[in-house]
Every structure is written in structure tokens, then in C-alpha cells.
PDB file of C-alpha atoms in Angstrom:
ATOM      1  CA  UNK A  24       0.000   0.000   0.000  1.00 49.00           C
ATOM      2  CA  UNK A  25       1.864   3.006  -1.057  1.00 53.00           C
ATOM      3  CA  UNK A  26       1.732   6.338   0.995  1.00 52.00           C
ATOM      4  CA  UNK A  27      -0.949   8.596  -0.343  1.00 57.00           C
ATOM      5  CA  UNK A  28      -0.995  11.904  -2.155  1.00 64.00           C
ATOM      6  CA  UNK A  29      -2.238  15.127  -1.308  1.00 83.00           C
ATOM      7  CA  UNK A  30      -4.347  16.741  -3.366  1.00 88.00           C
ATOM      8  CA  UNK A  31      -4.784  20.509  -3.654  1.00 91.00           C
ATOM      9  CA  UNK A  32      -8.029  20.130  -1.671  1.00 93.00           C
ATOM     10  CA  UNK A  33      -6.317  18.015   1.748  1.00 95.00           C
ATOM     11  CA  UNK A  34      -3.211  20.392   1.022  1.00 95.00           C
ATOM     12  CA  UNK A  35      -5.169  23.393   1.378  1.00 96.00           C
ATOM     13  CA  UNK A  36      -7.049  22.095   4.433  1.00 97.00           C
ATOM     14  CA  UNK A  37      -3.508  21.361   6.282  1.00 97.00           C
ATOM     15  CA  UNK A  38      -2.235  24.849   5.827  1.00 97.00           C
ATOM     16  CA  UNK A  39      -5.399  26.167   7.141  1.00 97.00           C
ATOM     17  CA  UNK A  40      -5.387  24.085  10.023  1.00 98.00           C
ATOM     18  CA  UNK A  41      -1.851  24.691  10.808  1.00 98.00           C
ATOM     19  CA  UNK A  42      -2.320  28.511  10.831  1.00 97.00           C
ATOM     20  CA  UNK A  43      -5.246  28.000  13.073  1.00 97.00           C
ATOM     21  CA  UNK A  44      -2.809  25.755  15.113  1.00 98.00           C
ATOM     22  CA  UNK A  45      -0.258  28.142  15.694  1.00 97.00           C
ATOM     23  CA  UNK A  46      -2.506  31.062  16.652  1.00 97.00           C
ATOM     24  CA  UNK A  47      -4.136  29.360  19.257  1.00 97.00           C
ATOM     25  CA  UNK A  48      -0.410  28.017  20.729  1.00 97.00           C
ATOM     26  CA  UNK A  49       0.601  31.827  20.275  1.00 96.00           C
ATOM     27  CA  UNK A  50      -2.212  32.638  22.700  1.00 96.00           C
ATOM     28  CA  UNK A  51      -0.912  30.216  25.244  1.00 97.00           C
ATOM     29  CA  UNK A  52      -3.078  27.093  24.260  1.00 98.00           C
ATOM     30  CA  UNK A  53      -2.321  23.327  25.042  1.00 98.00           C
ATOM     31  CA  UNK A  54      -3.162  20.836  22.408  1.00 98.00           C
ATOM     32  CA  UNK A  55      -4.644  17.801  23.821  1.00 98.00           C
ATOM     33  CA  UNK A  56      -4.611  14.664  21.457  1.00 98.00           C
ATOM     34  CA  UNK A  57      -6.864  11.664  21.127  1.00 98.00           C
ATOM     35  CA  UNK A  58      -7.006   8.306  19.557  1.00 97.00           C
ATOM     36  CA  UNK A  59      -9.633   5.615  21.220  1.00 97.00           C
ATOM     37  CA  UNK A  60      -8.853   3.356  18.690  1.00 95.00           C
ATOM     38  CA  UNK A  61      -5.274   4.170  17.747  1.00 95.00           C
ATOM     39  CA  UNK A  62      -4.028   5.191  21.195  1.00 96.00           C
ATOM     40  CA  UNK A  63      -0.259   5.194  19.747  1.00 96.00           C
ATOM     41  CA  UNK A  64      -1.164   8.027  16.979  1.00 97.00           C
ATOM     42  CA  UNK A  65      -2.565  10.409  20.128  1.00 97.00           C
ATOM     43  CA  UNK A  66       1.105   9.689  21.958  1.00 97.00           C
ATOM     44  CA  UNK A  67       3.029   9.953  18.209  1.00 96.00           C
ATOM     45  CA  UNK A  68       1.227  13.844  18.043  1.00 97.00           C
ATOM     46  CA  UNK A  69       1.751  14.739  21.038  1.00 97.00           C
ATOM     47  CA  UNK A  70       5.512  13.709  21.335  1.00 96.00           C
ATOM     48  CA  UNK A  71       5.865  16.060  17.376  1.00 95.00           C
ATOM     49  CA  UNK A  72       5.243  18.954  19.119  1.00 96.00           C
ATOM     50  CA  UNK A  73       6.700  18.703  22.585  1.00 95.00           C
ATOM     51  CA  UNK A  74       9.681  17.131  21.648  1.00 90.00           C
ATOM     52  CA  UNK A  75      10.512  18.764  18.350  1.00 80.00           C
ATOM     53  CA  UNK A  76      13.273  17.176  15.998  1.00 76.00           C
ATOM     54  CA  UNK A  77      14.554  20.105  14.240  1.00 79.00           C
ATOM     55  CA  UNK A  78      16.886  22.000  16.152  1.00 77.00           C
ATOM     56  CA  UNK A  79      15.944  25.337  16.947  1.00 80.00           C
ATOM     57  CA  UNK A  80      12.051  25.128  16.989  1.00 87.00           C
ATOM     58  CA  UNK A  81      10.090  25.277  20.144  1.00 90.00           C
ATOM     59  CA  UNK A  82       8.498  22.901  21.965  1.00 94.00           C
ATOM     60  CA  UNK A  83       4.608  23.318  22.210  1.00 97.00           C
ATOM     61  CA  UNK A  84       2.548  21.898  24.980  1.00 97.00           C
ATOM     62  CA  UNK A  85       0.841  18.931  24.211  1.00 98.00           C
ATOM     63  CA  UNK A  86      -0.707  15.941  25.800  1.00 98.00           C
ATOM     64  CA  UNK A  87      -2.280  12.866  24.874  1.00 98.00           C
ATOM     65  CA  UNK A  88      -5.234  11.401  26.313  1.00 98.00           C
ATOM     66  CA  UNK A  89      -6.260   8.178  27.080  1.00 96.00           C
ATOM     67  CA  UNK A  90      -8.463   6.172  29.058  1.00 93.00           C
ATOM     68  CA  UNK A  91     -11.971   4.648  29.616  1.00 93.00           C
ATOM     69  CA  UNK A  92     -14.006   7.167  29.649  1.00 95.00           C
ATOM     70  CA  UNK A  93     -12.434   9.725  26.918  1.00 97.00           C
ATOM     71  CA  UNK A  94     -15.456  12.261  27.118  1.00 97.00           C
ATOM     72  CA  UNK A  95     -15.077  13.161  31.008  1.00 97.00           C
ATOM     73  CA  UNK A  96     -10.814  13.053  30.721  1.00 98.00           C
ATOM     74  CA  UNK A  97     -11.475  15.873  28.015  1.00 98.00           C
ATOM     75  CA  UNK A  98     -13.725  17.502  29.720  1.00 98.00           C
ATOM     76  CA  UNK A  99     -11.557  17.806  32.605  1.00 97.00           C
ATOM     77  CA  UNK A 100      -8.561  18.971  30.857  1.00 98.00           C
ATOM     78  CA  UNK A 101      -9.654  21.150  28.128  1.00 98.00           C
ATOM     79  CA  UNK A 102      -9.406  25.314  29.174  1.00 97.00           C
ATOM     80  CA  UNK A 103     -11.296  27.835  26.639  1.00 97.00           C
ATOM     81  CA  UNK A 104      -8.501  28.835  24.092  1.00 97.00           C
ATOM     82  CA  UNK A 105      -7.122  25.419  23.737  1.00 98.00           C
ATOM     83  CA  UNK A 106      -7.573  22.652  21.023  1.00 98.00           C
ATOM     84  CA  UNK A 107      -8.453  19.196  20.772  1.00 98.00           C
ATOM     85  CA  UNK A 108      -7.031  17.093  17.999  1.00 98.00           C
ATOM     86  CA  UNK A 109      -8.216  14.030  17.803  1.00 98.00           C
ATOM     87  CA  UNK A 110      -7.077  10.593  15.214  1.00 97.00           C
ATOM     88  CA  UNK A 111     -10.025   8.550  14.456  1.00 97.00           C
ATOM     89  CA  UNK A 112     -12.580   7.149  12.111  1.00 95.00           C
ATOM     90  CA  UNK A 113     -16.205   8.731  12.243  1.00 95.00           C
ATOM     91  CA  UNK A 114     -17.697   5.362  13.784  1.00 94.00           C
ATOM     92  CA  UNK A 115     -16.037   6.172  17.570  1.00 95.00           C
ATOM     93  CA  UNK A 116     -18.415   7.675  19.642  1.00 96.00           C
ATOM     94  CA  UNK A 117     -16.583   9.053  21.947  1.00 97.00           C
ATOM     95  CA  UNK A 118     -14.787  11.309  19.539  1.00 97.00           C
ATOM     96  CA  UNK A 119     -18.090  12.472  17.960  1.00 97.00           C
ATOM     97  CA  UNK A 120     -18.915  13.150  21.234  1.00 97.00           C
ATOM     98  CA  UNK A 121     -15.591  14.983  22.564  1.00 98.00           C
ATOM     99  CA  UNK A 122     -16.253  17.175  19.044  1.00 98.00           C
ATOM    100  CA  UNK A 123     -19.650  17.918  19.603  1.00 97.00           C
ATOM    101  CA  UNK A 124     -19.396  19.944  22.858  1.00 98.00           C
ATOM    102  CA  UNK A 125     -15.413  21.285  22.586  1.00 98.00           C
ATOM    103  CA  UNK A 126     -17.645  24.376  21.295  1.00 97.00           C
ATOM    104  CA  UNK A 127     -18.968  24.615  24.886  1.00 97.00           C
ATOM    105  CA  UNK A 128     -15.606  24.142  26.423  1.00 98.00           C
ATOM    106  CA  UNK A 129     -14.408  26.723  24.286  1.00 97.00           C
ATOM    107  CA  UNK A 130     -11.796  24.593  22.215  1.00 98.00           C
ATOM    108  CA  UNK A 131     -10.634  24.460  18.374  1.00 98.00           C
ATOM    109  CA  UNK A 132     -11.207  20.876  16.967  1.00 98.00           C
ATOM    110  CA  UNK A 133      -9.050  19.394  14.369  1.00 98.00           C
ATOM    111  CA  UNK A 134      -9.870  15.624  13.402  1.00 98.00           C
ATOM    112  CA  UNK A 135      -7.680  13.646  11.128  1.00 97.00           C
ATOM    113  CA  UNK A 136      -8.743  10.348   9.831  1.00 96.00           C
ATOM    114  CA  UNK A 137      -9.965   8.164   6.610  1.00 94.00           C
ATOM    115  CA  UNK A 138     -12.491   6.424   4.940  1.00 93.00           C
ATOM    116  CA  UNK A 139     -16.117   7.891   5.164  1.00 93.00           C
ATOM    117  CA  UNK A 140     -15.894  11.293   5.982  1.00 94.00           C
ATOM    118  CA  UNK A 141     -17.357  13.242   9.380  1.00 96.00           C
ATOM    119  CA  UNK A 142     -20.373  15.102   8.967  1.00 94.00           C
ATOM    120  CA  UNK A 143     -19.683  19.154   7.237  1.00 93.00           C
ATOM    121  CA  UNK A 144     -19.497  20.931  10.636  1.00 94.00           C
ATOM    122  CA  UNK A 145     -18.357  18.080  12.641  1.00 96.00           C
ATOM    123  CA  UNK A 146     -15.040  19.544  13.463  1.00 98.00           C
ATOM    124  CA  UNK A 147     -13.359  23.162  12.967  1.00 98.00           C
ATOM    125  CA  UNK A 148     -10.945  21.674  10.871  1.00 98.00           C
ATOM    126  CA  UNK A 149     -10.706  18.177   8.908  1.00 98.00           C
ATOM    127  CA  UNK A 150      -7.445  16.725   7.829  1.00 97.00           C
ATOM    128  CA  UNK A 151      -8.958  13.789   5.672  1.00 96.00           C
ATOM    129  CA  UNK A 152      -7.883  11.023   3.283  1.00 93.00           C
ATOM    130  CA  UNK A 153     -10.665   9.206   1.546  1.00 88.00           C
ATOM    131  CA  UNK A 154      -9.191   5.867   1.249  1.00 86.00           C
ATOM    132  CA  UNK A 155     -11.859   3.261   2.473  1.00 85.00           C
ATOM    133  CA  UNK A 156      -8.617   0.544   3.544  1.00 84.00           C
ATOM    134  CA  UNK A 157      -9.011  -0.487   6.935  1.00 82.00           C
ATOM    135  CA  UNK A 158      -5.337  -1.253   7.161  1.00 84.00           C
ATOM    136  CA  UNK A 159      -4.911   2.995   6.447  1.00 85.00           C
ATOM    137  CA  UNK A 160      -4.104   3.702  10.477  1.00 84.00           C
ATOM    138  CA  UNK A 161      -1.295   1.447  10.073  1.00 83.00           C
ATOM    139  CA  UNK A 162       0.652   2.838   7.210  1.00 83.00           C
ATOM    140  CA  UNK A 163       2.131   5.971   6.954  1.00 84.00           C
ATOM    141  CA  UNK A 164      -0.819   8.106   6.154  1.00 87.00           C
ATOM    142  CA  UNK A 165      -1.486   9.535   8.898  1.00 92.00           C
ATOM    143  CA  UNK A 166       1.726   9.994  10.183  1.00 92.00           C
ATOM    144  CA  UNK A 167       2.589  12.351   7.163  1.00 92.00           C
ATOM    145  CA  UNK A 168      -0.658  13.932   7.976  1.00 93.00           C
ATOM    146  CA  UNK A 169       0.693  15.207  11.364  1.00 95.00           C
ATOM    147  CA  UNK A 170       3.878  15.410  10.313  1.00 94.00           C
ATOM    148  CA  UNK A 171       3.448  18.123   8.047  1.00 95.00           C
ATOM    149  CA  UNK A 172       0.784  19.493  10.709  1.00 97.00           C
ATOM    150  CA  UNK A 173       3.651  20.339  13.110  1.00 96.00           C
ATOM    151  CA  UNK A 174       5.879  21.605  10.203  1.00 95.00           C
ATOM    152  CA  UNK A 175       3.916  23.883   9.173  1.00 96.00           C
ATOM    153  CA  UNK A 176       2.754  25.215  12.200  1.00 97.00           C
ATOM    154  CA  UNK A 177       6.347  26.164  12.871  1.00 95.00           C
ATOM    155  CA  UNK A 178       6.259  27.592   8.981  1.00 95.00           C
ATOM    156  CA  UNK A 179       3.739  29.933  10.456  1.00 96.00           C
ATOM    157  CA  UNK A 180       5.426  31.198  13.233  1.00 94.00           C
ATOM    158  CA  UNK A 181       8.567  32.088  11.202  1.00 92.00           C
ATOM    159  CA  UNK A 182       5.907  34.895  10.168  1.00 92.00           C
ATOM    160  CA  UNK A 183       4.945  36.751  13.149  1.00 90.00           C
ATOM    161  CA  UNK A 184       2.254  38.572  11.288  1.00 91.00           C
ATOM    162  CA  UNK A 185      -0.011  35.824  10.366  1.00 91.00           C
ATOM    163  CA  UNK A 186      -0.384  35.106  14.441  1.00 92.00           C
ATOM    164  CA  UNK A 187      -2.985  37.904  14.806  1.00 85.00           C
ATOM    165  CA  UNK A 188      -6.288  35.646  15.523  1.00 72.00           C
ATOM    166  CA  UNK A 189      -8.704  37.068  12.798  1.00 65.00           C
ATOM    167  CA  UNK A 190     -11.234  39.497  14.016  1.00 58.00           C
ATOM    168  CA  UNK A 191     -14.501  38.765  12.040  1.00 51.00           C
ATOM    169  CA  UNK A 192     -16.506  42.004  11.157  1.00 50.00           C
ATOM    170  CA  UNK A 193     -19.799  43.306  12.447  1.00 44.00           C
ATOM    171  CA  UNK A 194     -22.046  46.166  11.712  1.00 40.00           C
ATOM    172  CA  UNK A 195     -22.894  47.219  14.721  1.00 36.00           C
ATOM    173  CA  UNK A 196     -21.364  48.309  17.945  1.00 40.00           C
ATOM    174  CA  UNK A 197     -20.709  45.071  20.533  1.00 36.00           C
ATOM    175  CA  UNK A 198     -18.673  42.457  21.814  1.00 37.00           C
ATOM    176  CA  UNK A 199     -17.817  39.435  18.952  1.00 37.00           C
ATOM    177  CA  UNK A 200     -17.653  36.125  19.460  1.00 41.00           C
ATOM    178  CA  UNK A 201     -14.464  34.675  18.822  1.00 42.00           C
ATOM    179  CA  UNK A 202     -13.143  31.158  17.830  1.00 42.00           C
ATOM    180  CA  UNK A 203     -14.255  28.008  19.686  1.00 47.00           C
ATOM    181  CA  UNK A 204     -17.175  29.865  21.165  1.00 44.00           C
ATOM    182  CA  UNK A 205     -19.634  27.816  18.943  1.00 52.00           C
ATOM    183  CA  UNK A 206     -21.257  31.042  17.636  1.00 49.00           C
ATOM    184  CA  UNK A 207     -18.677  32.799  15.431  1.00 44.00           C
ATOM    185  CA  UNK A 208     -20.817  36.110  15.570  1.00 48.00           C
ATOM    186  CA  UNK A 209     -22.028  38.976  16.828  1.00 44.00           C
ATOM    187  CA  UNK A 210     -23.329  38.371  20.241  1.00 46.00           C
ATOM    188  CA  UNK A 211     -25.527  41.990  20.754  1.00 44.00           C
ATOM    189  CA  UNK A 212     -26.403  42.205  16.768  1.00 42.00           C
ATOM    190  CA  UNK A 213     -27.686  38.541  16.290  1.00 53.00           C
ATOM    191  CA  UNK A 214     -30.153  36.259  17.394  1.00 58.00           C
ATOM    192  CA  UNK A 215     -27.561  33.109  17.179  1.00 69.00           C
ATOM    193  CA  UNK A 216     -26.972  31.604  20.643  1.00 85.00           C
ATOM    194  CA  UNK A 217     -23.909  29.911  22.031  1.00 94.00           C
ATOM    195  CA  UNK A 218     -23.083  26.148  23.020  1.00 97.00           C
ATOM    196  CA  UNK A 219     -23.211  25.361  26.394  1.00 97.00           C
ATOM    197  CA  UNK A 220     -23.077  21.937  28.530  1.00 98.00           C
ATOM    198  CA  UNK A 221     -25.192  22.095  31.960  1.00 97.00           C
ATOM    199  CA  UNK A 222     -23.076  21.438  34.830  1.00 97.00           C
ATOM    200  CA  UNK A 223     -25.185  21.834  37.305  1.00 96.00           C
ATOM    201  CA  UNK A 224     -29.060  23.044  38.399  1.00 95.00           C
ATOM    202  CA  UNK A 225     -29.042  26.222  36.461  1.00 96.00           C
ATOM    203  CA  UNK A 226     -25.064  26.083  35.892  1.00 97.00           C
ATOM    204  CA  UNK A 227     -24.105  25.995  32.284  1.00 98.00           C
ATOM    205  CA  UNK A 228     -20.676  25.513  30.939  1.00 98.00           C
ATOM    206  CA  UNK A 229     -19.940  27.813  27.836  1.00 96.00           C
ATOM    207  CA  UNK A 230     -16.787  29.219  25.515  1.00 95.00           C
ATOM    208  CA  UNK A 231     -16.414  32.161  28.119  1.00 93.00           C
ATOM    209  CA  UNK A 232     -16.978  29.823  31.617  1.00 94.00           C
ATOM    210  CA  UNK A 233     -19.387  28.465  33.848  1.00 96.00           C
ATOM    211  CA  UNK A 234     -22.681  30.725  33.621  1.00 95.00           C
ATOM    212  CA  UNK A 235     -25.804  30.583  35.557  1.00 97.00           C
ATOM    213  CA  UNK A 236     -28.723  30.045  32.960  1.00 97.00           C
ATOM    214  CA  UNK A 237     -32.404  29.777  33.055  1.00 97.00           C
ATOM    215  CA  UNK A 238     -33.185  26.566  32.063  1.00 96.00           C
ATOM    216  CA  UNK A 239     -36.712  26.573  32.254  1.00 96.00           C
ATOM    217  CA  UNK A 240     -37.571  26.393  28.759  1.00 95.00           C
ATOM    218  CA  UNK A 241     -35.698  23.124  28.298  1.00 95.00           C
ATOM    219  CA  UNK A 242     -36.322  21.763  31.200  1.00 95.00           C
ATOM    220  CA  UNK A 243     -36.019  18.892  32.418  1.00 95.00           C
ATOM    221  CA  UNK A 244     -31.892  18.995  31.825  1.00 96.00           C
ATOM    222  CA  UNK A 245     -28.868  17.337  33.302  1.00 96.00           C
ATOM    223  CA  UNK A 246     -25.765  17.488  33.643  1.00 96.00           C
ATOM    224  CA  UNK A 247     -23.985  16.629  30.302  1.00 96.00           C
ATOM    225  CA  UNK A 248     -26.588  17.723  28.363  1.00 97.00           C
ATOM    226  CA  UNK A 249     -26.160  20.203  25.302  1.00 97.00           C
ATOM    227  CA  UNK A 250     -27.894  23.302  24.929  1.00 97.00           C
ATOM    228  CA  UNK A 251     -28.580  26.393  23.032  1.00 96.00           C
ATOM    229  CA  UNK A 252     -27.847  29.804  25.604  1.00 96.00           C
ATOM    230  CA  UNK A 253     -29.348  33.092  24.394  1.00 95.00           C
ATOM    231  CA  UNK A 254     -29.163  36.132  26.248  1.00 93.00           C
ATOM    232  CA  UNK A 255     -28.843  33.681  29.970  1.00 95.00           C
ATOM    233  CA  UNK A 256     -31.331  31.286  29.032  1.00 96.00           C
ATOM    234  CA  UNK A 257     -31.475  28.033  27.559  1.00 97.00           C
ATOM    235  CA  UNK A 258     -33.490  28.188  24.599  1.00 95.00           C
ATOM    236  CA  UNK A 259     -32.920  24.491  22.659  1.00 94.00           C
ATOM    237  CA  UNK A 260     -31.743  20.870  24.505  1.00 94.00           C
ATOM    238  CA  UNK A 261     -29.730  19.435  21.713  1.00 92.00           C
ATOM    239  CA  UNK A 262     -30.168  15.243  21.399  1.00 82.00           C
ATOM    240  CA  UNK A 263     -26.704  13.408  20.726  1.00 72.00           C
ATOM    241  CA  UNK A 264     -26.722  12.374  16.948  1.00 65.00           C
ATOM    242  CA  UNK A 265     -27.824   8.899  15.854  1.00 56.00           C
ATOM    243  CA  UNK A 266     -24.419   6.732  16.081  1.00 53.00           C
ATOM    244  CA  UNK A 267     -23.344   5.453  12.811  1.00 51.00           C
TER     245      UNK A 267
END
């Protein structure tokens, strides 16, 4: 099985990602890495960017994950600002999962991976290679994937300008909402709420911390459970996709 191509489409995607990569570890972010299935690829990412091999480039923080119950260890460890990169085919759950509310923790996603493809929206960023061979984890694709993740984030900071987080524009006077927040937009000028993840009786946990939130509309809630905040209330309980 020979080591796959990029096409302008992936190759686009990776420098993207990168540059997101590298604005986020500007800003002080760790990068916490998971692999359910492939728990070696989550160690293999993290050890690229703490323990760089190129003399000269600086070692990021990153740590990789493991364990039982992937969701809570996440959960625990992820801070607003950081990201979550996770190796794994669209069939684990707890990856979906850990995707689906890192816009509630606050935290960039960036999935790598093969065969069929996440759903559009599933992850900030998607580092994918179509082929449909199981036996893909255990070549080299992926490697070269991440690979060329870390090299290019380190491209990127060899050009101190392109480290300013982009500011997305609004019309009106008022606070934005910036990445990982799960809006992505004007938070006085648009009706759009934020993802949040109850905590607690009335406790929510968003982008920006733990908030207390009327819940009353979307009632009855617990704790785990994902919901739409608008102006301090709960407005929508969001139900966990089907798995595949």
C-alpha cells in the first residue's frame, strides 16, 4: 500500500489548520490529542510537538489522552482557548462526542482520519484522506498527515504577522464572538446563541466559563446535556446524533 498523495483540496485544508494551530499556541493554548482506537497516533502527536526534531524550533505543549471514559478526561482537561485534535474514524463515539461539545468548552477541533468522511461541521478543521482501507491507520498516512501538521505550524510562526487571531466584522457596535465559542458572531447584533453543557441546576458551561442560565424552557436537563444559551437562558436541549 503506497503512501498517499495530497491533493490541492487536503493540502489546502492542512495549511489552514496549521495557521489555526499556531494562533491558538501563540495565545498560550495546550493541544490535547486523542485516539480511542489508535491510542499510539494520540502519543506519536503529542511527542511532534513537545519534543521537536529540528533544532531550533520550540516545543509546544501537548498531551495525549487516554483512558476509559475519553469524554469526562477531556472535559476535565480542556481550558477555553485550547484545542483538541483528535485521530479517528467517524464510527467512535466518543470522539463524535468529545467534538460535539469542545464548542462549549471553548476549544478548536481538528480531526484527522480516513475512509467515510465526518459530517460538514463536525469539526473546525478536517485533515482527511478518503481511502476506504481499513489497514490505512497502520501505514504511513497519517503519520505524514501530522507530520506536516507540526511543520507547518512552525512555517507559520517564522511569520509573526499571520499570528494575529482574525477578528470577524460586524455592523454594529458590541462584543464578537471569537473562535471556539460555537457562535462565530455577533453576540448583541444577532439572534444566534452559544453552546453550552449544563453542569449543574441552572449552571451551564460555555466558551467564556461556567454561567448561571435559566433553564426553564428546556427543562427537564442534566448534567452533560447540550444546549442552546441566548441572552442567559437556555433556549434548545440538543439530542446526541444517531451513532453510525
Amino acid at each position: 500500500m503506497s503512501t498517499p498523495v495530497l491533493d490541492q483540496d487536503l493540502s489546502s485544508d492542512l495549511a489552514t489548520a496549521a495557521l489555526a494551530l499556531a494562533r491558538r499556541f501563540h495565545t498560550g493554548a495546550t493541544l490535547w490529542c486523542i485516539a480511542p482506537a489508535w491510542e499510539p497516533h494520540a502519543q506519536h502527536v503529542a511527542v511532534e510537538f513537545v519534543h521537536p526534531v529540528i533544532v531550533g524550533k520550540k516545543a509546544l505543549p501537548a498531551v495525549a489522552l487516554t483512558g476509559p471514559d475519553l469524554v469526562a478526561t477531556v472535559r476535565m482537561s480542556v481550558r477555553p482557548g485550547d484545542v483538541v485534535l483528535a485521530v479517528a474514524a467517524t464510527d467512535q463515539p466518543d470522539v463524535r462526542s468529545v467534538m460535539r461539545r469542545a464548542p462549549a468548552w471553548g476549544a478548536t477541533t481538528l480531526w484527522i482520519g480516513s475512509g467515510a468522511r465526518p459530517d460538514a461541521g463536525a469539526a473546525d478543521h478536517v485533515l482527511w484522506l478518503d481511502d476506504p482501507d481499513p489497514r490505512l491507520p497502520a501505514t504511513g498516512g497519517f503519520v505524514l498527515l501530522y507530520h506536516l501538521l507540526w511543520e507547518l505550524t512552525h512555517v507559520c510562526f517564522e511569520h509573526p504577522g499571520l499570528l494575529a487571531p482574525e477578528v470577524p466584522e460586524c455592523t454594529t457596535e458590541g462584543s464578537l464572538a471569537g473562535p471556539g465559542t460555537g457562535a462565530g458572531v455577533c453576540i448583541t447584533c444577532s439572534d444566534e446563541g452559544c453552546l453550552g453543557e449544563v453542569v449543574g441546576p441552572g449552571r451551564v458551561r460555555t466558551a467564556t466559563g461556567i454561567e448561571d442560565v435559566a433553564t426553564v424552557l428546556v427543562d427537564p436537563v442534566a448534567p452533560g446535556d447540550l444546549v442552546l444559551v441566548h441572552a442567559g437562558t437556555a433556549i434548545t436541549r440538543l439530542e446526541e446524533p444517531t451513532p453510525r
